[in-house]
XYZ file of C-alpha atoms in Angstrom:
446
model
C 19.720 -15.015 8.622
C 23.384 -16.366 9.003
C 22.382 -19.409 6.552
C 20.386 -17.394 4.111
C 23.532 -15.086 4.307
C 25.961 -17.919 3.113
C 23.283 -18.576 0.262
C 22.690 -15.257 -1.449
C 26.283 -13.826 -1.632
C 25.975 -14.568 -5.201
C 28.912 -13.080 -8.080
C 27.319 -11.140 -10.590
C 27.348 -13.943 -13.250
C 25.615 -16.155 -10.883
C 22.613 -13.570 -10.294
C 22.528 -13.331 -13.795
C 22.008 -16.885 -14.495
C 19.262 -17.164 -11.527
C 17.430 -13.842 -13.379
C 17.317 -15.652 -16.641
C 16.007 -19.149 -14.741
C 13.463 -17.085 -13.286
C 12.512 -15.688 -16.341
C 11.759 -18.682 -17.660
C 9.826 -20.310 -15.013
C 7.756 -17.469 -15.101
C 7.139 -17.853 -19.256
C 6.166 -21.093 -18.116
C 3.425 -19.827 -15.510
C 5.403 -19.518 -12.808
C 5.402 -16.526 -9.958
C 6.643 -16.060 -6.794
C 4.981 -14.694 -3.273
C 6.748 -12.783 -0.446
C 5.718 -12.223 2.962
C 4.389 -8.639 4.202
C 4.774 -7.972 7.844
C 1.977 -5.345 9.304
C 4.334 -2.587 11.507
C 2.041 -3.813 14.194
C 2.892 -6.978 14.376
C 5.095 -9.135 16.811
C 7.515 -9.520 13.626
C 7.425 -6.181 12.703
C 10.565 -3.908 14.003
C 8.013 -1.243 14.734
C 6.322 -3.363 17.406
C 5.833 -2.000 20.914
C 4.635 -4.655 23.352
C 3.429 -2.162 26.054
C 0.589 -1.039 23.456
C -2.476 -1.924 23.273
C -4.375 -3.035 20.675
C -7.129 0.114 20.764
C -3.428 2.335 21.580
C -2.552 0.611 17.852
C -5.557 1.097 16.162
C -5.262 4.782 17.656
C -1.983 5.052 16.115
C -2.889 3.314 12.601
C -5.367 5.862 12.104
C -3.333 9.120 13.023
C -0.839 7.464 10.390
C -3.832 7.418 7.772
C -4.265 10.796 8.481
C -1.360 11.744 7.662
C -1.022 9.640 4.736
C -4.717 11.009 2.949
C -2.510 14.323 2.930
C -0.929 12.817 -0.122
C -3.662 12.241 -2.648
C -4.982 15.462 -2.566
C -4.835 17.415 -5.856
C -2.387 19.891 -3.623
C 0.427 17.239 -2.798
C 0.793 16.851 -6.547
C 2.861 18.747 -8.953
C 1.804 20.551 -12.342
C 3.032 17.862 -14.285
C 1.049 14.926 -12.147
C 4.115 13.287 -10.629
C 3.864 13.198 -6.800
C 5.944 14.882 -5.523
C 4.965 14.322 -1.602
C 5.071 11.868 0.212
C 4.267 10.415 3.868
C 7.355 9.028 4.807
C 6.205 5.640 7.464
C 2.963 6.128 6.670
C 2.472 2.688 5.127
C 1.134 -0.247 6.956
C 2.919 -3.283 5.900
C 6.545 -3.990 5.809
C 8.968 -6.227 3.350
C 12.401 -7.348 3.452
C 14.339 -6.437 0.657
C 17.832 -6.863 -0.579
C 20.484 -4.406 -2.480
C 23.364 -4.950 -4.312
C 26.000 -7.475 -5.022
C 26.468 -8.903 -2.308
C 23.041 -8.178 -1.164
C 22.060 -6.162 1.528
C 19.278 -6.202 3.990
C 16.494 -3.611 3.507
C 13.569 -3.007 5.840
C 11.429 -1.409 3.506
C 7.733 0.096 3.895
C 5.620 -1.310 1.165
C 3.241 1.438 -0.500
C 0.825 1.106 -3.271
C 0.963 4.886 -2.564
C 4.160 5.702 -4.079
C 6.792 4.582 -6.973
C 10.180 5.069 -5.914
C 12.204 2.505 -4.133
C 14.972 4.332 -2.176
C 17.291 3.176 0.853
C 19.709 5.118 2.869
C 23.036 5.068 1.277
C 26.790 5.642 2.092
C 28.363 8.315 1.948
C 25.731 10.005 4.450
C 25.705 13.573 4.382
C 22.630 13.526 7.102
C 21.479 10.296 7.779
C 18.339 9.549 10.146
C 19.531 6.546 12.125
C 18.363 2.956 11.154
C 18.703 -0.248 12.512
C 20.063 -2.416 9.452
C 23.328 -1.215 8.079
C 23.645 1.508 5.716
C 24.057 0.319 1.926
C 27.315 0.875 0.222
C 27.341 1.138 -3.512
C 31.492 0.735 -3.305
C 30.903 -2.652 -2.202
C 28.931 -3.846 -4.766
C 30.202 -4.710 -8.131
C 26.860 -4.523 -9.714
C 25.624 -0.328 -8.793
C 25.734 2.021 -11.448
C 24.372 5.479 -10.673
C 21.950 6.762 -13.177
C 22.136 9.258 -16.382
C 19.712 12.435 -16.691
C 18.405 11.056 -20.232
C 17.393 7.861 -18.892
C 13.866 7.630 -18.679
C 13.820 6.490 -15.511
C 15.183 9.826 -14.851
C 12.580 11.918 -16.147
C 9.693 9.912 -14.736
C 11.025 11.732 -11.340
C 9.717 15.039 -12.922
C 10.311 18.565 -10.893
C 11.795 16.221 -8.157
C 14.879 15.423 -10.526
C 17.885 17.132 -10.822
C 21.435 16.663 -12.680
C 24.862 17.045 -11.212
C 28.266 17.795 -12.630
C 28.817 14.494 -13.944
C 25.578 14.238 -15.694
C 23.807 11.648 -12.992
C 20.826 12.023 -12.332
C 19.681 13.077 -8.657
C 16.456 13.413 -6.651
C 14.968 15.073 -3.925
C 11.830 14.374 -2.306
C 10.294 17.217 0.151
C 7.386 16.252 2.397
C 4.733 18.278 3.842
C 5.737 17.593 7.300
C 9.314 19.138 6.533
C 11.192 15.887 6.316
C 13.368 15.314 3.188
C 15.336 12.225 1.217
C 17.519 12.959 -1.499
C 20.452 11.475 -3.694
C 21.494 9.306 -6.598
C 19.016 7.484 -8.990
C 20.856 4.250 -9.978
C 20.434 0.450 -10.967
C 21.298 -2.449 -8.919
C 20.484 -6.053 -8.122
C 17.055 -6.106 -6.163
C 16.591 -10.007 -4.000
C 13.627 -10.645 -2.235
C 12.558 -13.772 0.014
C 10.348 -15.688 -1.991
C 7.729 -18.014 0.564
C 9.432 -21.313 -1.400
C 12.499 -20.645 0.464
C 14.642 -19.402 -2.275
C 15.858 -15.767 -2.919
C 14.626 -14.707 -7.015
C 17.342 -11.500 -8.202
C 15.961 -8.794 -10.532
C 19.256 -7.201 -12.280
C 19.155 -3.644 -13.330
C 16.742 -2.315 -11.105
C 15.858 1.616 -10.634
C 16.230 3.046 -6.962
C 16.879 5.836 -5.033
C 20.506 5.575 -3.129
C 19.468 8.227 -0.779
C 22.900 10.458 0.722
C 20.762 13.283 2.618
C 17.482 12.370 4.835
C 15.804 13.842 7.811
C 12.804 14.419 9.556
C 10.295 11.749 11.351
C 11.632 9.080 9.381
C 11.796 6.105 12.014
C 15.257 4.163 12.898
C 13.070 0.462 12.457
C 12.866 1.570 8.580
C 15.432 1.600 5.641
C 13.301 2.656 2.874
C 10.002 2.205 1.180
C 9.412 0.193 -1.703
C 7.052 1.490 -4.359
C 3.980 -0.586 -5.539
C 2.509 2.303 -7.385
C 1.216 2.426 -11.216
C 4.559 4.870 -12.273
C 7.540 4.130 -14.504
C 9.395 4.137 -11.038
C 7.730 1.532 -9.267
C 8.225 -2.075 -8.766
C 5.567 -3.403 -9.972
C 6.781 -1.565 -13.737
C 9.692 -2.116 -14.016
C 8.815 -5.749 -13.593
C 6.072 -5.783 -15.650
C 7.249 -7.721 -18.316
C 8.669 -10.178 -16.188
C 5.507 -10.692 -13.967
C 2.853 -10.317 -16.946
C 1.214 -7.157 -15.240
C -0.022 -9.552 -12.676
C -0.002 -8.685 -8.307
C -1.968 -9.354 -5.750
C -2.403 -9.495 -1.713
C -4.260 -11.454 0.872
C -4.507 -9.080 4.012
C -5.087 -10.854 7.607
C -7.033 -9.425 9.785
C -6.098 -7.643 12.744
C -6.209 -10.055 15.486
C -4.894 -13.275 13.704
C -2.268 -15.613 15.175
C 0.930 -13.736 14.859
C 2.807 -16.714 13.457
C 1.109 -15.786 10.219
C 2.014 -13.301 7.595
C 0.121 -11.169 5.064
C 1.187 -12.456 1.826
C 2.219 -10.131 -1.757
C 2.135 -12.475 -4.931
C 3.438 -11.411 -8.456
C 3.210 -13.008 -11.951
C 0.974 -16.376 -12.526
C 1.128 -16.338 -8.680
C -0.533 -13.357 -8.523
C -3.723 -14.096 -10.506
C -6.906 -13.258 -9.046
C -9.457 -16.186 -10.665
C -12.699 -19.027 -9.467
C -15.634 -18.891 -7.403
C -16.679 -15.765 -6.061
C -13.774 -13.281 -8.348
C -15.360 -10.230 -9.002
C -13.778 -7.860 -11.357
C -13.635 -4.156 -12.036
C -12.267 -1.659 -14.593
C -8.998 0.127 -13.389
C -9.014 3.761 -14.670
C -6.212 5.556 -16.040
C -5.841 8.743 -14.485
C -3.283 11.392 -13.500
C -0.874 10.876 -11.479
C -0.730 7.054 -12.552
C 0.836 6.166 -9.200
C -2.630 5.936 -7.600
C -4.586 2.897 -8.880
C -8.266 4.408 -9.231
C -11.531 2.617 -9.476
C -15.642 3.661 -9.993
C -17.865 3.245 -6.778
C -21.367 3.525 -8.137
C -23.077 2.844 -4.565
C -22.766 1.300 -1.185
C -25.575 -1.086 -0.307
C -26.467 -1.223 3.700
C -28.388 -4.743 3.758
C -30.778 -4.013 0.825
C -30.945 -0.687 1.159
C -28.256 0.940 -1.708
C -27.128 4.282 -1.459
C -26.092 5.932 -4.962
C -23.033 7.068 -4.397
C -22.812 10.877 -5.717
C -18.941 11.696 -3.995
C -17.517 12.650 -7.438
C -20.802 13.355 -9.752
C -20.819 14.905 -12.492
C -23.326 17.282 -12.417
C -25.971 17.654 -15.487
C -28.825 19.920 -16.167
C -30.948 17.164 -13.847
C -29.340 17.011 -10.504
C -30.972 13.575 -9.912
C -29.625 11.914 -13.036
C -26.142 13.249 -11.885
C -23.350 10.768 -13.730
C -21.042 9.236 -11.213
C -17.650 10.058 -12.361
C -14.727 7.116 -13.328
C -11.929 6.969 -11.437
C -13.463 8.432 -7.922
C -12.410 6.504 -5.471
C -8.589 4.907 -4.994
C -8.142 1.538 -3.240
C -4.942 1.738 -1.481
C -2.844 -1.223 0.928
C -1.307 1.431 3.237
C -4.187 3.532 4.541
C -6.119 1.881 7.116
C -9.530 3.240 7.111
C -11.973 3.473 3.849
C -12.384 7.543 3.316
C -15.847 8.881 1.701
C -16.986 12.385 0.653
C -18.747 14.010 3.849
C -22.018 14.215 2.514
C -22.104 10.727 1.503
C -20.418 9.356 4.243
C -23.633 11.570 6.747
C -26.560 9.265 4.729
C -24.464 5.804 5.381
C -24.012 6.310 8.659
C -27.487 7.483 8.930
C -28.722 4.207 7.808
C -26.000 1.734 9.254
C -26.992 2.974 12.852
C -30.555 2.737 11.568
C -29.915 -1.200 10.669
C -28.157 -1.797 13.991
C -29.931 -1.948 17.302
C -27.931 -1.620 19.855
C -26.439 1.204 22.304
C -24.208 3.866 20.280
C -21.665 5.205 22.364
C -19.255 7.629 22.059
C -15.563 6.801 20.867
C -12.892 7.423 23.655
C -10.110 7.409 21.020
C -12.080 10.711 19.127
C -11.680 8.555 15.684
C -15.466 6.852 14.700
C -18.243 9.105 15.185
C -20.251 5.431 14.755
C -19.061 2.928 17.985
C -21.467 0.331 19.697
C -20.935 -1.188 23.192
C -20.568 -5.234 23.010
C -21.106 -5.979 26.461
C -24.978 -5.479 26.238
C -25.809 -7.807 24.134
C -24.781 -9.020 20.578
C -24.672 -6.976 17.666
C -26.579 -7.664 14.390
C -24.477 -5.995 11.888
C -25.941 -5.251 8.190
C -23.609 -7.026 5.744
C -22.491 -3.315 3.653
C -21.781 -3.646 -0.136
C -19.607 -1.830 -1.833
C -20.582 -1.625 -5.667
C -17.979 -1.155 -8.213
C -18.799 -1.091 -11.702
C -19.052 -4.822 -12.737
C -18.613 -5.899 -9.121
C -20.254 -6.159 -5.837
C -17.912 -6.530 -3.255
C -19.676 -7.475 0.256
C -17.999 -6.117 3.345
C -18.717 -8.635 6.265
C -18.618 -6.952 9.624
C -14.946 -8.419 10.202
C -14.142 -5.583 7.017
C -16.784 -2.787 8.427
C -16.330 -2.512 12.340
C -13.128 -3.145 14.218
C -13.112 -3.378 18.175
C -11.406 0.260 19.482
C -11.434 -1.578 22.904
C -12.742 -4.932 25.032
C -16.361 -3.847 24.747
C -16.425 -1.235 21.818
C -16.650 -1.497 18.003
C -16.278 0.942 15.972
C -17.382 1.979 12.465
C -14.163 1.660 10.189
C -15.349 4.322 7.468
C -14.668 7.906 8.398
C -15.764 11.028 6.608
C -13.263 13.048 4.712
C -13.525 16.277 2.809
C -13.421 15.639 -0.816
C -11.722 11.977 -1.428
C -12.383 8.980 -1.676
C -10.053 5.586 -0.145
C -10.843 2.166 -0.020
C -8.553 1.120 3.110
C -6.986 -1.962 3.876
C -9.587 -2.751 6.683
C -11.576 -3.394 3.937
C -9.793 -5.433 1.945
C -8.804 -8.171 4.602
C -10.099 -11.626 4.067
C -10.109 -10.562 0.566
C -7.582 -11.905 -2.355
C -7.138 -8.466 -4.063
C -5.667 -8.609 -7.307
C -4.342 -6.079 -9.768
C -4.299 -7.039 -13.617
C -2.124 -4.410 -15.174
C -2.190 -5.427 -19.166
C -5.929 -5.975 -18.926
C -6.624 -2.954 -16.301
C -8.447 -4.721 -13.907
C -9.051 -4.599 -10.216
C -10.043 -8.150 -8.551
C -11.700 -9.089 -5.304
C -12.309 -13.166 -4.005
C -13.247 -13.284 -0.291
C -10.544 -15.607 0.990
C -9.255 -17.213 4.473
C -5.935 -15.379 4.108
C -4.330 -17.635 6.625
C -4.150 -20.463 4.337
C -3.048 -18.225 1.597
């Protein structure tokens, strides 16, 4: 960190000159990738050694729980901005710089959200964190936002305006815990995996002065990967042609190895085995939303009826667009209760082995492994346009030594496509064309 220090403590002239280089390596099909770090990881600041790996999994989920609070149509406001948010409910982790100089941010990446924001001096009440506290008076390249900016109003009943005509924000969240200051601009750097830092000038965050709650000490901030104005993935738009995309590891790879993000010409999904689907536009346009039309156990495909619209003929019911949202930071895939009862009914139908019950109270579908080995169904997951097959590495994840567990849960009238089930998978997000990819992929040679 010391020589990457020396490196980046870049004048403002010199950031500008490495913006405009990078905008033209990316006219020329260029990108860049940066690593994500799962909070459970040995990298991760969040890491506990004493845990085990069924006490982690126990813990990922109770976080998903928390974090399904925020799609519901009752965390948003009239106007379809969110207006709540999970704070550390995201899975994956980035490391961020502010400012000029820059400085580090530990920042919880969530395709959940579209505000950036970091703790920021002066503090008023300040949760403690482990990095340093970011400064605006020691940057020369801050400036705290207007009220007319539109940046501004895309913060909607959470946006406020002070004496001197700056915009402010406060965020409220369901479990009482709060972040709230200036909206300004400033120099955003992030690690690119070449080995060189690539500056964004101008960039809308939150320099938060007031926080509290069960933010956690490890974290800095979260970094917003949603569809809004806010997020980082708009406001670079133009820059990165609309283009993103992941690789997810799964849960017990080497821990050398990181998850991967990739944006612009880096980030396009394409080749043998791509599958593509329509992204809907719907409201709030943080949430990216897709159609499920079915789930397929082996060859046996469910219709999937979750959000149907209903006709005259309750068998040629219409499967709504838009009913399902796929989403990096909740861990388990969420389907409508009565859906979720008939595939369950016929996954434990496919599988012969003994069911037993789940000591962790999560799955209400776990198999012992000790017996004997488990056939498990290959399960399909049909978008419109693409099948997307779920190997049992993406469908079952092992709770303890001798247990796996179904990792699709029942919820009461959503529908998420978790990040257990997007492992192994390069998922890409095509934001000018309003597509959703999916290529099966060894994401440790990603």
């Amino acid at each position: 960190m010391e020589g990457f220090g020396v490196k980046i403590f870049f004048n403002v002239v010199v950031v500008g000159f490495l913006f405009q280089l990078l905008e033209v390596a990316l006219a020329r099909g260029g990108g860049f990738s940066v690593d994500l770090i799962h909070r459970d990881s040995p990298h991760s600041p969040f890491f506990d050694p004493s845990k085990t790996q069924a006490e982690r999994l126990t813990d990922a989920f109770r976080r998903s729980v928390s974090r399904v609070g925020r799609f519901r149509p009752t965390a948003m406001t009239s106007d379809g901005i969110q207006s709540r948010i999970v704070p550390s409910a995201g899975e994956y982790l980035m490391n961020l710089y502010i400012g000029t100089p820059p400085v580090p941010v530990i920042a919880i990446v969530d395709t959940g959200s579209d505000l950036t924001w970091t703790q920021c001096r002066p503090c008023t009440h300040c949760y403690k964190q482990v990095v340093p506290l970011f400064d605006p008076k020691n940057s020369s390249t801050y400036r705290d936002s207007s009220c007319g900016t539109s940046f501004c109003l895309a913060l909607g009943k959470d946006r406020s305006c002070s004496k001197e005509k700056k915009c402010t924000f406060r965020y409220s969240y369901a479990d009482g815990s709060f972040t709230g200051g200036n909206l300004a601009s400033e120099t955003l750097t992030v690690d690119s995996t070449a080995g060189k830092p690539v500056s964004f000038p101008g960039f809308a965050f939150g320099c938060g002065h007031s926080s509290g709650g069960i933010f956690d000490k490890s974290s800095s901030g979260i970094v917003g990967l949603g569809g809004g104005e806010l997020s980082l993935i708009s406001q670079l738009k133009s820059t990165i042609n609309g283009l993103f995309s992941y690789c997810l590891l799964p849960v017990s790879t080497d821990s050398s190895i990181s998850s991967r993000i990739n944006f612009g010409a880096s980030g396009r999904v394409s080749g043998y085995g791509t599958v593509s689907t329509p992204l809907v536009q719907k409201s709030p346009d943080t949430f990216y939303y897709l159609t499920l039309e079915g789930i397929s156990v082996g060859k046996k495909r469910l219709p999937y009826k979750g959000y149907s619209k209903k006709t005259e003929v309750e068998e040629k019911a219409e499967v709504e667009e838009g009913n399902i949202i796929v989403d990096s930071g909740t861990t388990y895939t969420y389907l409508p209760l009565e859906f979720y009862v008939k595939l369950e009914e016929s996954v434990a139908h496919s599988i012969k082995g003994k069911r037993v019950r789940d000591p962790n109270g999560i799955s209400s579908l776990c198999y012992n492994t000790g017996v004997k080995k488990l056939e498990i169904p290959t399960i399909t997951a049909h978008f419109i346009g693409a099948d997307v097959q779920l190997p049992p590495l993406n469908t079952f994840v092992q709770a303890q030594e001798d247990l796996v567990c179904f990792s699709m849960i029942p919820s009461s009238n959503l529908a998420i496509f978790g990040n257990l089930s997007q492992m192994n998978f390069l998922v890409g997000y095509d934001l000018k064309n309003n597509k959703v990819s999916f290529k099966p992929t060894d994401c440790t040679k990603q």
